PDB file of C-alpha atoms in Angstrom:
ATOM      1  CA  UNK A   1       0.039  -0.051  -0.216  1.00 45.00           C
ATOM      2  CA  UNK A   2       2.861   2.255   0.684  1.00 40.00           C
ATOM      3  CA  UNK A   3       4.636   1.633  -2.238  1.00 40.00           C
ATOM      4  CA  UNK A   4       1.194   2.558  -4.185  1.00 41.00           C
ATOM      5  CA  UNK A   5       1.649   5.839  -2.766  1.00 36.00           C
ATOM      6  CA  UNK A   6       5.213   6.452  -2.780  1.00 32.00           C
ATOM      7  CA  UNK A   7       4.691   5.988  -6.734  1.00 36.00           C
ATOM      8  CA  UNK A   8       1.401   7.945  -7.222  1.00 38.00           C
ATOM      9  CA  UNK A   9       3.150  10.342  -5.866  1.00 35.00           C
ATOM     10  CA  UNK A  10       5.926  10.642  -7.895  1.00 39.00           C
ATOM     11  CA  UNK A  11       3.900  10.342 -10.845  1.00 36.00           C
ATOM     12  CA  UNK A  12       1.718  13.366  -9.672  1.00 38.00           C
ATOM     13  CA  UNK A  13       4.965  15.142  -9.456  1.00 36.00           C
ATOM     14  CA  UNK A  14       6.633  14.219 -12.378  1.00 36.00           C
ATOM     15  CA  UNK A  15       3.720  15.252 -14.302  1.00 38.00           C
ATOM     16  CA  UNK A  16       3.291  19.031 -12.572  1.00 39.00           C
ATOM     17  CA  UNK A  17       7.076  19.524 -13.529  1.00 38.00           C
ATOM     18  CA  UNK A  18       6.333  18.658 -16.937  1.00 50.00           C
ATOM     19  CA  UNK A  19       5.030  22.077 -17.920  1.00 59.00           C
ATOM     20  CA  UNK A  20       1.835  23.548 -19.062  1.00 69.00           C
ATOM     21  CA  UNK A  21       0.574  22.223 -22.350  1.00 90.00           C
ATOM     22  CA  UNK A  22       0.367  24.868 -25.029  1.00 96.00           C
ATOM     23  CA  UNK A  23      -2.505  26.260 -26.572  1.00 96.00           C
ATOM     24  CA  UNK A  24      -1.767  25.820 -30.038  1.00 98.00           C
ATOM     25  CA  UNK A  25       1.956  24.051 -31.343  1.00 98.00           C
ATOM     26  CA  UNK A  26       1.468  23.430 -34.903  1.00 98.00           C
ATOM     27  CA  UNK A  27       3.978  23.465 -38.167  1.00 98.00           C
ATOM     28  CA  UNK A  28       4.151  23.402 -41.460  1.00 98.00           C
ATOM     29  CA  UNK A  29       6.683  21.056 -43.359  1.00 98.00           C
ATOM     30  CA  UNK A  30       8.201  22.669 -46.928  1.00 97.00           C
ATOM     31  CA  UNK A  31       8.570  19.897 -49.746  1.00 95.00           C
ATOM     32  CA  UNK A  32      12.289  19.224 -50.724  1.00 96.00           C
ATOM     33  CA  UNK A  33      13.554  21.636 -47.809  1.00 97.00           C
ATOM     34  CA  UNK A  34      12.938  24.667 -49.692  1.00 97.00           C
ATOM     35  CA  UNK A  35      10.806  27.862 -49.357  1.00 98.00           C
ATOM     36  CA  UNK A  36       9.052  29.204 -52.025  1.00 96.00           C
ATOM     37  CA  UNK A  37       8.161  33.075 -52.120  1.00 94.00           C
ATOM     38  CA  UNK A  38       4.662  32.453 -52.835  1.00 95.00           C
ATOM     39  CA  UNK A  39       4.125  29.805 -50.262  1.00 97.00           C
ATOM     40  CA  UNK A  40       3.002  30.761 -46.974  1.00 98.00           C
ATOM     41  CA  UNK A  41       2.118  28.655 -43.521  1.00 98.00           C
ATOM     42  CA  UNK A  42      -1.558  29.498 -42.731  1.00 98.00           C
ATOM     43  CA  UNK A  43      -2.651  28.297 -39.253  1.00 98.00           C
ATOM     44  CA  UNK A  44      -6.768  28.586 -37.408  1.00 98.00           C
ATOM     45  CA  UNK A  45      -6.788  29.113 -34.109  1.00 98.00           C
ATOM     46  CA  UNK A  46     -10.134  28.909 -31.965  1.00 98.00           C
ATOM     47  CA  UNK A  47      -9.626  31.463 -29.151  1.00 97.00           C
ATOM     48  CA  UNK A  48     -12.545  30.209 -26.530  1.00 97.00           C
ATOM     49  CA  UNK A  49     -10.300  32.895 -23.438  1.00 95.00           C
ATOM     50  CA  UNK A  50      -9.642  36.246 -23.628  1.00 96.00           C
ATOM     51  CA  UNK A  51      -8.407  37.077 -20.303  1.00 96.00           C
ATOM     52  CA  UNK A  52      -5.443  34.884 -19.930  1.00 95.00           C
ATOM     53  CA  UNK A  53      -1.926  36.636 -21.669  1.00 96.00           C
ATOM     54  CA  UNK A  54      -0.469  34.397 -24.093  1.00 97.00           C
ATOM     55  CA  UNK A  55       3.275  34.421 -25.390  1.00 97.00           C
ATOM     56  CA  UNK A  56       3.518  34.061 -29.140  1.00 97.00           C
ATOM     57  CA  UNK A  57       6.431  31.985 -30.810  1.00 97.00           C
ATOM     58  CA  UNK A  58       7.500  31.441 -34.092  1.00 98.00           C
ATOM     59  CA  UNK A  59       9.246  27.978 -34.369  1.00 98.00           C
ATOM     60  CA  UNK A  60      11.445  27.388 -37.658  1.00 98.00           C
ATOM     61  CA  UNK A  61      13.528  23.825 -38.067  1.00 98.00           C
ATOM     62  CA  UNK A  62      16.548  23.960 -40.418  1.00 98.00           C
ATOM     63  CA  UNK A  63      19.572  21.838 -41.599  1.00 97.00           C
ATOM     64  CA  UNK A  64      23.189  22.623 -40.417  1.00 96.00           C
ATOM     65  CA  UNK A  65      23.241  23.429 -44.641  1.00 96.00           C
ATOM     66  CA  UNK A  66      21.078  26.795 -44.119  1.00 96.00           C
ATOM     67  CA  UNK A  67      23.250  29.161 -45.189  1.00 94.00           C
ATOM     68  CA  UNK A  68      22.273  32.333 -43.649  1.00 95.00           C
ATOM     69  CA  UNK A  69      22.765  33.019 -39.783  1.00 96.00           C
ATOM     70  CA  UNK A  70      18.677  34.322 -39.758  1.00 96.00           C
ATOM     71  CA  UNK A  71      15.646  34.757 -41.462  1.00 97.00           C
ATOM     72  CA  UNK A  72      12.701  37.110 -41.693  1.00 97.00           C
ATOM     73  CA  UNK A  73       9.157  36.418 -41.497  1.00 98.00           C
ATOM     74  CA  UNK A  74       5.894  37.975 -42.154  1.00 98.00           C
ATOM     75  CA  UNK A  75       3.449  37.298 -39.150  1.00 98.00           C
ATOM     76  CA  UNK A  76       0.082  38.292 -40.532  1.00 98.00           C
ATOM     77  CA  UNK A  77      -3.182  37.610 -38.081  1.00 97.00           C
ATOM     78  CA  UNK A  78      -6.419  37.773 -38.992  1.00 98.00           C
ATOM     79  CA  UNK A  79      -9.311  38.131 -35.992  1.00 98.00           C
ATOM     80  CA  UNK A  80     -12.956  37.063 -36.022  1.00 98.00           C
ATOM     81  CA  UNK A  81     -14.200  40.432 -37.171  1.00 98.00           C
ATOM     82  CA  UNK A  82     -11.546  39.999 -40.132  1.00 98.00           C
ATOM     83  CA  UNK A  83      -9.559  42.927 -38.762  1.00 98.00           C
ATOM     84  CA  UNK A  84      -5.997  42.502 -39.765  1.00 98.00           C
ATOM     85  CA  UNK A  85      -2.065  42.753 -38.064  1.00 96.00           C
ATOM     86  CA  UNK A  86       1.249  42.437 -39.603  1.00 97.00           C
ATOM     87  CA  UNK A  87       4.479  41.778 -37.676  1.00 96.00           C
ATOM     88  CA  UNK A  88       8.502  41.191 -39.252  1.00 97.00           C
ATOM     89  CA  UNK A  89      10.208  38.778 -37.171  1.00 97.00           C
ATOM     90  CA  UNK A  90      13.322  38.186 -37.320  1.00 97.00           C
ATOM     91  CA  UNK A  91      14.680  34.459 -36.142  1.00 97.00           C
ATOM     92  CA  UNK A  92      18.110  34.011 -35.578  1.00 96.00           C
ATOM     93  CA  UNK A  93      19.397  30.845 -36.417  1.00 96.00           C
ATOM     94  CA  UNK A  94      22.873  31.075 -35.542  1.00 95.00           C
ATOM     95  CA  UNK A  95      25.838  33.877 -33.945  1.00 94.00           C
ATOM     96  CA  UNK A  96      28.094  36.481 -35.664  1.00 91.00           C
ATOM     97  CA  UNK A  97      31.108  33.729 -35.406  1.00 92.00           C
ATOM     98  CA  UNK A  98      28.688  30.503 -37.221  1.00 90.00           C
ATOM     99  CA  UNK A  99      27.516  29.020 -33.732  1.00 93.00           C
ATOM    100  CA  UNK A 100      23.860  27.341 -33.841  1.00 94.00           C
ATOM    101  CA  UNK A 101      21.935  29.446 -31.346  1.00 93.00           C
ATOM    102  CA  UNK A 102      19.072  27.022 -31.424  1.00 90.00           C
ATOM    103  CA  UNK A 103      18.723  23.367 -29.733  1.00 95.00           C
ATOM    104  CA  UNK A 104      20.945  21.020 -32.977  1.00 95.00           C
ATOM    105  CA  UNK A 105      20.121  17.249 -33.316  1.00 96.00           C
ATOM    106  CA  UNK A 106      21.824  15.194 -35.765  1.00 96.00           C
ATOM    107  CA  UNK A 107      21.700  18.144 -39.252  1.00 96.00           C
ATOM    108  CA  UNK A 108      18.575  19.926 -37.773  1.00 97.00           C
ATOM    109  CA  UNK A 109      18.619  23.121 -36.430  1.00 97.00           C
ATOM    110  CA  UNK A 110      15.283  24.204 -34.242  1.00 97.00           C
ATOM    111  CA  UNK A 111      15.211  27.741 -33.434  1.00 97.00           C
ATOM    112  CA  UNK A 112      12.547  30.269 -31.806  1.00 96.00           C
ATOM    113  CA  UNK A 113      11.295  33.718 -31.781  1.00 96.00           C
ATOM    114  CA  UNK A 114       8.823  35.531 -29.171  1.00 96.00           C
ATOM    115  CA  UNK A 115       7.180  37.823 -31.126  1.00 93.00           C
ATOM    116  CA  UNK A 116       4.656  39.104 -28.861  1.00 92.00           C
ATOM    117  CA  UNK A 117       2.966  38.425 -25.493  1.00 93.00           C
ATOM    118  CA  UNK A 118      -1.014  39.702 -25.033  1.00 94.00           C
ATOM    119  CA  UNK A 119      -4.236  38.696 -24.458  1.00 96.00           C
ATOM    120  CA  UNK A 120      -6.515  37.444 -27.613  1.00 97.00           C
ATOM    121  CA  UNK A 121      -9.104  40.159 -27.761  1.00 96.00           C
ATOM    122  CA  UNK A 122     -11.651  38.723 -29.285  1.00 97.00           C
ATOM    123  CA  UNK A 123     -13.340  34.765 -28.972  1.00 98.00           C
ATOM    124  CA  UNK A 124     -13.398  32.987 -32.922  1.00 98.00           C
ATOM    125  CA  UNK A 125     -11.303  31.888 -35.025  1.00 98.00           C
ATOM    126  CA  UNK A 126      -7.766  33.374 -35.613  1.00 98.00           C
ATOM    127  CA  UNK A 127      -5.608  32.930 -38.963  1.00 98.00           C
ATOM    128  CA  UNK A 128      -1.889  33.349 -38.628  1.00 98.00           C
ATOM    129  CA  UNK A 129      -0.230  33.465 -41.713  1.00 98.00           C
ATOM    130  CA  UNK A 130       3.679  32.912 -41.978  1.00 98.00           C
ATOM    131  CA  UNK A 131       5.512  34.069 -44.675  1.00 98.00           C
ATOM    132  CA  UNK A 132       9.087  34.667 -45.766  1.00 97.00           C
ATOM    133  CA  UNK A 133      10.586  38.381 -46.149  1.00 96.00           C
ATOM    134  CA  UNK A 134      13.184  38.336 -48.075  1.00 95.00           C
ATOM    135  CA  UNK A 135      14.478  39.077 -51.737  1.00 94.00           C
ATOM    136  CA  UNK A 136      14.887  35.431 -52.741  1.00 95.00           C
ATOM    137  CA  UNK A 137      12.434  33.362 -55.014  1.00 96.00           C
ATOM    138  CA  UNK A 138      13.557  30.210 -52.796  1.00 97.00           C
ATOM    139  CA  UNK A 139      14.905  29.523 -49.435  1.00 97.00           C
ATOM    140  CA  UNK A 140      16.563  26.261 -49.186  1.00 97.00           C
ATOM    141  CA  UNK A 141      17.116  24.052 -45.978  1.00 98.00           C
ATOM    142  CA  UNK A 142      14.108  25.199 -44.720  1.00 98.00           C
ATOM    143  CA  UNK A 143      12.531  22.277 -42.896  1.00 98.00           C
ATOM    144  CA  UNK A 144       9.438  23.923 -41.384  1.00 98.00           C
ATOM    145  CA  UNK A 145       8.444  26.865 -39.478  1.00 98.00           C
ATOM    146  CA  UNK A 146       5.487  27.013 -37.398  1.00 98.00           C
ATOM    147  CA  UNK A 147       3.427  29.036 -34.503  1.00 98.00           C
ATOM    148  CA  UNK A 148       3.321  28.077 -30.805  1.00 98.00           C
ATOM    149  CA  UNK A 149       1.012  29.781 -28.104  1.00 98.00           C
ATOM    150  CA  UNK A 150       1.871  29.359 -24.660  1.00 97.00           C
ATOM    151  CA  UNK A 151      -0.176  30.678 -21.717  1.00 96.00           C
ATOM    152  CA  UNK A 152       2.185  33.423 -20.222  1.00 93.00           C
ATOM    153  CA  UNK A 153       2.989  32.201 -16.433  1.00 83.00           C
ATOM    154  CA  UNK A 154       1.144  33.960 -13.574  1.00 67.00           C
TER     155      UNK A 154
END
């Protein structure tokens, strides 16, 4: 009996330490690891809570063959009432000496950039559209891009 209680308490502590699950976490993968300028990643988020403040992150995965130290993207947000906002986001991938800033696993580098911290003003469906903001027709060695929305800790 004591072993069961210890096991249940241990499991509870383990689960509590895992952190809060994101409200939204999704990514869009690119064919042939290339992001064409006309291709946009679109995410739809159903919002029911307008009281909680959230962090908004752009997530990016590249290969170690990616030729640049950062990537500029535009995040276009459309609210349920059709109002729109646009924000330029610079995702840093490597430092000035070429050392990866993000997490490297094998030939993949995962990077993230927080671009906002706020409450949703309205309930309903929001659309997040991410497009590459470079002058290149195609950027090679981009695996995927995503949006992660996490409740701000109180």
